[in-house]
XYZ file of N, CA and C in Angstrom:
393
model
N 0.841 -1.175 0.000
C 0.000 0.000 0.000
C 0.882 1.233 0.000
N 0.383 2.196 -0.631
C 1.208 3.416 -0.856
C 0.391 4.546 -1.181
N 0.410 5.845 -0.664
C -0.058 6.711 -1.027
C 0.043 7.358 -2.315
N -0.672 7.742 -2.918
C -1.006 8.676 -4.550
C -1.700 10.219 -4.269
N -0.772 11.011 -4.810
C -1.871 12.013 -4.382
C -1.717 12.982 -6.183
N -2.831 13.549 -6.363
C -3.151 14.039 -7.371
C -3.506 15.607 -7.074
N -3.379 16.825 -7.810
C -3.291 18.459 -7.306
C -4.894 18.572 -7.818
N -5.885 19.144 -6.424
C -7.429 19.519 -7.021
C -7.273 20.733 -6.147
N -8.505 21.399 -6.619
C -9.161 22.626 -5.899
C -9.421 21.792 -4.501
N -9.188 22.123 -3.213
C -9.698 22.312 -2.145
C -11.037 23.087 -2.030
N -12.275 22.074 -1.925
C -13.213 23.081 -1.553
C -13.562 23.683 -0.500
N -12.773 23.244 0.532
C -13.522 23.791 1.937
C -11.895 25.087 2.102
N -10.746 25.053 1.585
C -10.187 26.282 1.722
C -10.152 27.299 0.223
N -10.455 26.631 -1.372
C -10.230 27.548 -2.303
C -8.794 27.155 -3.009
N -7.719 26.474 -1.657
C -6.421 26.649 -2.601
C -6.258 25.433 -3.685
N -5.226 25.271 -4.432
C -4.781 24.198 -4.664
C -4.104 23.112 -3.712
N -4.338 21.775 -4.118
C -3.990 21.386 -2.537
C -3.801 20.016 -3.325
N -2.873 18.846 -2.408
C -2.811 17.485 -2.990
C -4.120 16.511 -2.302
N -4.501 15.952 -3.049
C -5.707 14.996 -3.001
C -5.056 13.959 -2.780
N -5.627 12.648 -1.542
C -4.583 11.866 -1.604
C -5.220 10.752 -1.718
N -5.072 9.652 -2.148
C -5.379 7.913 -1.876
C -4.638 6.742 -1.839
N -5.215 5.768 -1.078
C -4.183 4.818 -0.751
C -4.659 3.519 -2.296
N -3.614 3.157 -1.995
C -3.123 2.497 -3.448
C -2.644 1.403 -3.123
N -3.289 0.330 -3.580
C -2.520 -1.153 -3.800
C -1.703 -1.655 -4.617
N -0.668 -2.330 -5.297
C -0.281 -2.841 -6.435
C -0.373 -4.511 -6.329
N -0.447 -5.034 -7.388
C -0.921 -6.609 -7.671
C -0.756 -7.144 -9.369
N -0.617 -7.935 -9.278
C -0.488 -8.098 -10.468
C -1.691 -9.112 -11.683
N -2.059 -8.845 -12.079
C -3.406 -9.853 -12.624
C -3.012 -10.696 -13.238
N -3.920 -11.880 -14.198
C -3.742 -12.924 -14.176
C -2.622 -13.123 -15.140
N -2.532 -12.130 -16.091
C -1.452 -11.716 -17.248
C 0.050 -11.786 -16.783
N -0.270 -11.229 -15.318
C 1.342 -10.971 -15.258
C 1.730 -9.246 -14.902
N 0.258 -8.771 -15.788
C 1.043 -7.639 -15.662
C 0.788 -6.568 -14.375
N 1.176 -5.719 -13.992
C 1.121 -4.831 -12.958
C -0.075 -3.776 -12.999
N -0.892 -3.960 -11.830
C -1.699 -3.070 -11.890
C -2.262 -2.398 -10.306
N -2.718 -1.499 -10.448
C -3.741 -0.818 -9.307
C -4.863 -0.730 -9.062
N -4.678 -0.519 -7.495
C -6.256 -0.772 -7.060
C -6.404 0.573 -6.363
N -7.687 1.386 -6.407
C -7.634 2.162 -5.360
C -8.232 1.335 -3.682
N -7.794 1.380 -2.787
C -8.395 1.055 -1.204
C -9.237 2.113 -0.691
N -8.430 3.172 -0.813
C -9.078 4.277 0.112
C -9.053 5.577 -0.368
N -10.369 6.360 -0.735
C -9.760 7.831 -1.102
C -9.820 8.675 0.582
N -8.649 8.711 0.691
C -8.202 9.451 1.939
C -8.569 11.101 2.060
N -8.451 11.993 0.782
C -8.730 13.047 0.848
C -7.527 14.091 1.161
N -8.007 15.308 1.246
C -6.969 16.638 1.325
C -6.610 16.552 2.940
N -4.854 16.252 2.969
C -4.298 16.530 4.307
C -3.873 17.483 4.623
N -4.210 18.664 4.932
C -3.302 19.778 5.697
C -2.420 19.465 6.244
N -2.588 18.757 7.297
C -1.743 18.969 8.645
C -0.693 17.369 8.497
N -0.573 16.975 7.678
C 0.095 15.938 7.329
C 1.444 15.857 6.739
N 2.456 15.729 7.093
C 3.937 16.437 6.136
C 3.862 14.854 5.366
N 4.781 14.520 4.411
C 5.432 13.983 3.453
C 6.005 12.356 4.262
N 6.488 12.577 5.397
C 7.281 12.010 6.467
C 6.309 10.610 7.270
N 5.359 12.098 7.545
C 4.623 11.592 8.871
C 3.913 10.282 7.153
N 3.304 10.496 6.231
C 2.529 9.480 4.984
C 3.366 8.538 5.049
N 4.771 8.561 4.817
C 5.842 7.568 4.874
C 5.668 6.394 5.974
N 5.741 6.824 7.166
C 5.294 6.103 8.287
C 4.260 5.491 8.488
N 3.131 6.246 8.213
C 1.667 5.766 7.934
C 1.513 4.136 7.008
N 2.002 4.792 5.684
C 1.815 3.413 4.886
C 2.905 2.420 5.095
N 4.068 2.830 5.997
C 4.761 1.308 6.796
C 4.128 0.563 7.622
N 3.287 1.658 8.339
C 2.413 0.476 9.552
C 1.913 0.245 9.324
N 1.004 0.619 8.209
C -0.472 0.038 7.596
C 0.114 -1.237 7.031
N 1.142 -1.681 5.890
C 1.962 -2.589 5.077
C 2.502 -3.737 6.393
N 3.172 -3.272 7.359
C 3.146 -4.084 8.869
C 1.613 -4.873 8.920
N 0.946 -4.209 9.633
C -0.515 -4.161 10.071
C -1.019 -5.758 9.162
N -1.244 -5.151 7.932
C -1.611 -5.958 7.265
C -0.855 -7.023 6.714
N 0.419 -7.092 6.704
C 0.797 -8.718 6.700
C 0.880 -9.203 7.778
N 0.383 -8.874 9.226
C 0.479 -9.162 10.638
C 1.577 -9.887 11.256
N 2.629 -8.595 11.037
C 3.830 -8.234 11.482
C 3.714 -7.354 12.424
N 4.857 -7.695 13.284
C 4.938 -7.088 14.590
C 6.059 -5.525 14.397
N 5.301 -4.560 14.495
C 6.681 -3.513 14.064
C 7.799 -3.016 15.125
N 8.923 -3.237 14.449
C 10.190 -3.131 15.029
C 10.255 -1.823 16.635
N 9.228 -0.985 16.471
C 9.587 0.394 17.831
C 8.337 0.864 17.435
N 7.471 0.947 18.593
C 6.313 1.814 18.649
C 6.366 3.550 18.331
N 5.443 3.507 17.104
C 5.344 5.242 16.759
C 5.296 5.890 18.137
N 6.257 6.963 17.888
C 5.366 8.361 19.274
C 5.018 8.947 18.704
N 5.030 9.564 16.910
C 4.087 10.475 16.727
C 2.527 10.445 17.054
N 2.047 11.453 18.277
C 0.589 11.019 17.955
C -0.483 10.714 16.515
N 0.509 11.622 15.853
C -0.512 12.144 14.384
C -0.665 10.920 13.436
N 0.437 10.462 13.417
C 0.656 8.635 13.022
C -0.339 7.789 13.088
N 0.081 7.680 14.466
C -1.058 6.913 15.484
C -2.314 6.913 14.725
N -2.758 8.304 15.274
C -3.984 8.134 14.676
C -4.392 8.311 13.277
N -4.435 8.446 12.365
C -4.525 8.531 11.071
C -3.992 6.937 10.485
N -2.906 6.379 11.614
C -3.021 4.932 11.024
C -4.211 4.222 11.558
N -4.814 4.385 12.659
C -5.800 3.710 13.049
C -7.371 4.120 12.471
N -7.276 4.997 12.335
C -8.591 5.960 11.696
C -8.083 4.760 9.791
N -7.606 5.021 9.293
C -6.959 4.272 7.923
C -7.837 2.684 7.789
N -7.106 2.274 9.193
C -7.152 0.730 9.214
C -8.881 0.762 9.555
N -9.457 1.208 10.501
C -10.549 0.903 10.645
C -11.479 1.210 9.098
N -11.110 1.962 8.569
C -11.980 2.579 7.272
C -11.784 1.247 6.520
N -10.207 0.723 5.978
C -9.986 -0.501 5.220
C -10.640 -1.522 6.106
N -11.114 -1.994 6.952
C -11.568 -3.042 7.523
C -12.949 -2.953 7.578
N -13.697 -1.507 7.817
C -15.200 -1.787 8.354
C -16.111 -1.187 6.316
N -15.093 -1.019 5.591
C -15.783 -0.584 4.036
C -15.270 -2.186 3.349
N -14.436 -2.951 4.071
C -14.519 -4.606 3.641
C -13.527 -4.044 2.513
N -12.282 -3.785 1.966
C -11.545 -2.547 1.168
C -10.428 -3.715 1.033
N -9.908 -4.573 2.531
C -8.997 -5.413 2.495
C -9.605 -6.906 2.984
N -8.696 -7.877 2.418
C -8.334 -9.403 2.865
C -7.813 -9.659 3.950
N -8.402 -9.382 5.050
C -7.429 -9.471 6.166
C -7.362 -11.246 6.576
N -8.012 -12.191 5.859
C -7.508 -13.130 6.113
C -6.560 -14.001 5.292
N -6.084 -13.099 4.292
C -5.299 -13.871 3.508
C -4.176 -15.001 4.413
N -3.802 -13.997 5.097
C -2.511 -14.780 6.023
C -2.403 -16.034 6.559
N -3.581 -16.259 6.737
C -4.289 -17.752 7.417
C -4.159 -18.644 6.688
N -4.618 -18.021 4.970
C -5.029 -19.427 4.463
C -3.403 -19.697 3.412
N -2.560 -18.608 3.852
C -1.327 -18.582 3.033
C -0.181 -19.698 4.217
N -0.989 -19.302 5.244
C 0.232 -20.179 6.053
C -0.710 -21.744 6.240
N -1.108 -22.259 5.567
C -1.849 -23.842 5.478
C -0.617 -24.570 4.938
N -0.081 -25.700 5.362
C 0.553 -26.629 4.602
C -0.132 -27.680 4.305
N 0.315 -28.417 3.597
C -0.270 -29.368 2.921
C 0.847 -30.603 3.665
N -0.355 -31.996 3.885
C 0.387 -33.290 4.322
C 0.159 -34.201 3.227
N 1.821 -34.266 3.519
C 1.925 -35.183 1.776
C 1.496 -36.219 2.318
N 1.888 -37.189 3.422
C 0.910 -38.028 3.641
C -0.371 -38.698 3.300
N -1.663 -37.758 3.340
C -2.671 -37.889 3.009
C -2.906 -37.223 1.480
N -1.866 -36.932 0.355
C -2.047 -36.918 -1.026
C -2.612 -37.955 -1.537
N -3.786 -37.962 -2.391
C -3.935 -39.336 -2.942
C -4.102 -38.325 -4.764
N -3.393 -39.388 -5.445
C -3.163 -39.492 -6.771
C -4.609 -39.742 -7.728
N -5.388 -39.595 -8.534
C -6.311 -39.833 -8.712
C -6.459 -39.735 -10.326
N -6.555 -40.523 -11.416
C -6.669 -39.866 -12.816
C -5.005 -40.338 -13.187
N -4.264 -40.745 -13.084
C -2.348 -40.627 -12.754
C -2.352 -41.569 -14.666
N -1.745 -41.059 -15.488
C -1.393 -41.692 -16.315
C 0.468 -41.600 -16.354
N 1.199 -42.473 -17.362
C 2.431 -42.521 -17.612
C 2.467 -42.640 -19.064
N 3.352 -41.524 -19.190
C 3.429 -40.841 -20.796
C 4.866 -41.207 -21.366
N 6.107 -41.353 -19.956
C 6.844 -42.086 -20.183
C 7.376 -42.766 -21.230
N 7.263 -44.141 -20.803
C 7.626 -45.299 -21.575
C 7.388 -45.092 -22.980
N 5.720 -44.783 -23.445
C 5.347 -44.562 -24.634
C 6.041 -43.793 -25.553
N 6.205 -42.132 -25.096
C 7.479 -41.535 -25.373
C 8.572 -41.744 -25.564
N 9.281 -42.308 -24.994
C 10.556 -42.872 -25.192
C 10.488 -43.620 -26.400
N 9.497 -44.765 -27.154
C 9.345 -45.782 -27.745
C 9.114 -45.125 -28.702
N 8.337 -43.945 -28.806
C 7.991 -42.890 -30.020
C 9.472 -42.237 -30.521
N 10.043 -41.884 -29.815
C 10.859 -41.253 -30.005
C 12.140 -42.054 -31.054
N 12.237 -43.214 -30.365
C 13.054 -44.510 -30.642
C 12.814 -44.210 -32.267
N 11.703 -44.923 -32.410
C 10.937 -45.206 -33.493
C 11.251 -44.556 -35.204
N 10.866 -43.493 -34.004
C 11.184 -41.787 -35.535
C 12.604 -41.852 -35.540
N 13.447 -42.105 -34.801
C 14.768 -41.943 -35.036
C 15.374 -43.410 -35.963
């Protein structure tokens, strides 16, 4: 996740101002690279460049449910990451259970084979053949 921000009129001050949204990247079935919007976050005043940086580390933490290395003291962090996360969680925006079903292993044990042909031998004999 990463912030995008785009230059609009501010309507509630008049100025020009950056518009901001949070942004996924993924790649589709092609291969190729694409985006998602998550969240239109909106015009931050009171937000520097820094404090966004931090934001979309803990959110990127958060959501692969990783433990982060030193608790923020910025208050402003804090909250704007938690205000963030609740918006992506209660508008249903993220997968928060991917993690669960990514950490499943499989017991080879109980594999059973089903349909199983051998192309093998035949091949080989084809091959023989033409040569």
């Amino acid at each position: 996740m990463y912030f995008k921000s785009s230059i609009r009129t501010n309507p509630a001050t008049g100025n020009i101002d950056s518009y901001y949204r949070l942004i996924e990247s993924y790649r589709n079935i092609e291969g190729r690279v694409c985006h998602r919007t998550l969240l239109n976050v909106g015009f931050l005043e009171s937000v520097t460049v820094a404090q966004l940086n931090k934001i979309q580390a803990h959110l990127n933490v958060r959501y692969k449910k990783q433990e982060a290395l030193f608790e923020e003291a910025d208050p402003v962090v804090k909250t704007m990451m938690e205000q963030l996360w609740e918006r992506l969680v209660s508008e249903k925006r993220i997968d928060i259970n991917w993690a669960d079903k990514a950490q499943r292993h499989i017991d080879v044990d109980t594999i059973k084979h089903t349909n199983v042909r051998e192309v093998g031998t035949e091949w080989m004999c084809y091959h023989t053949w033409n040569q």
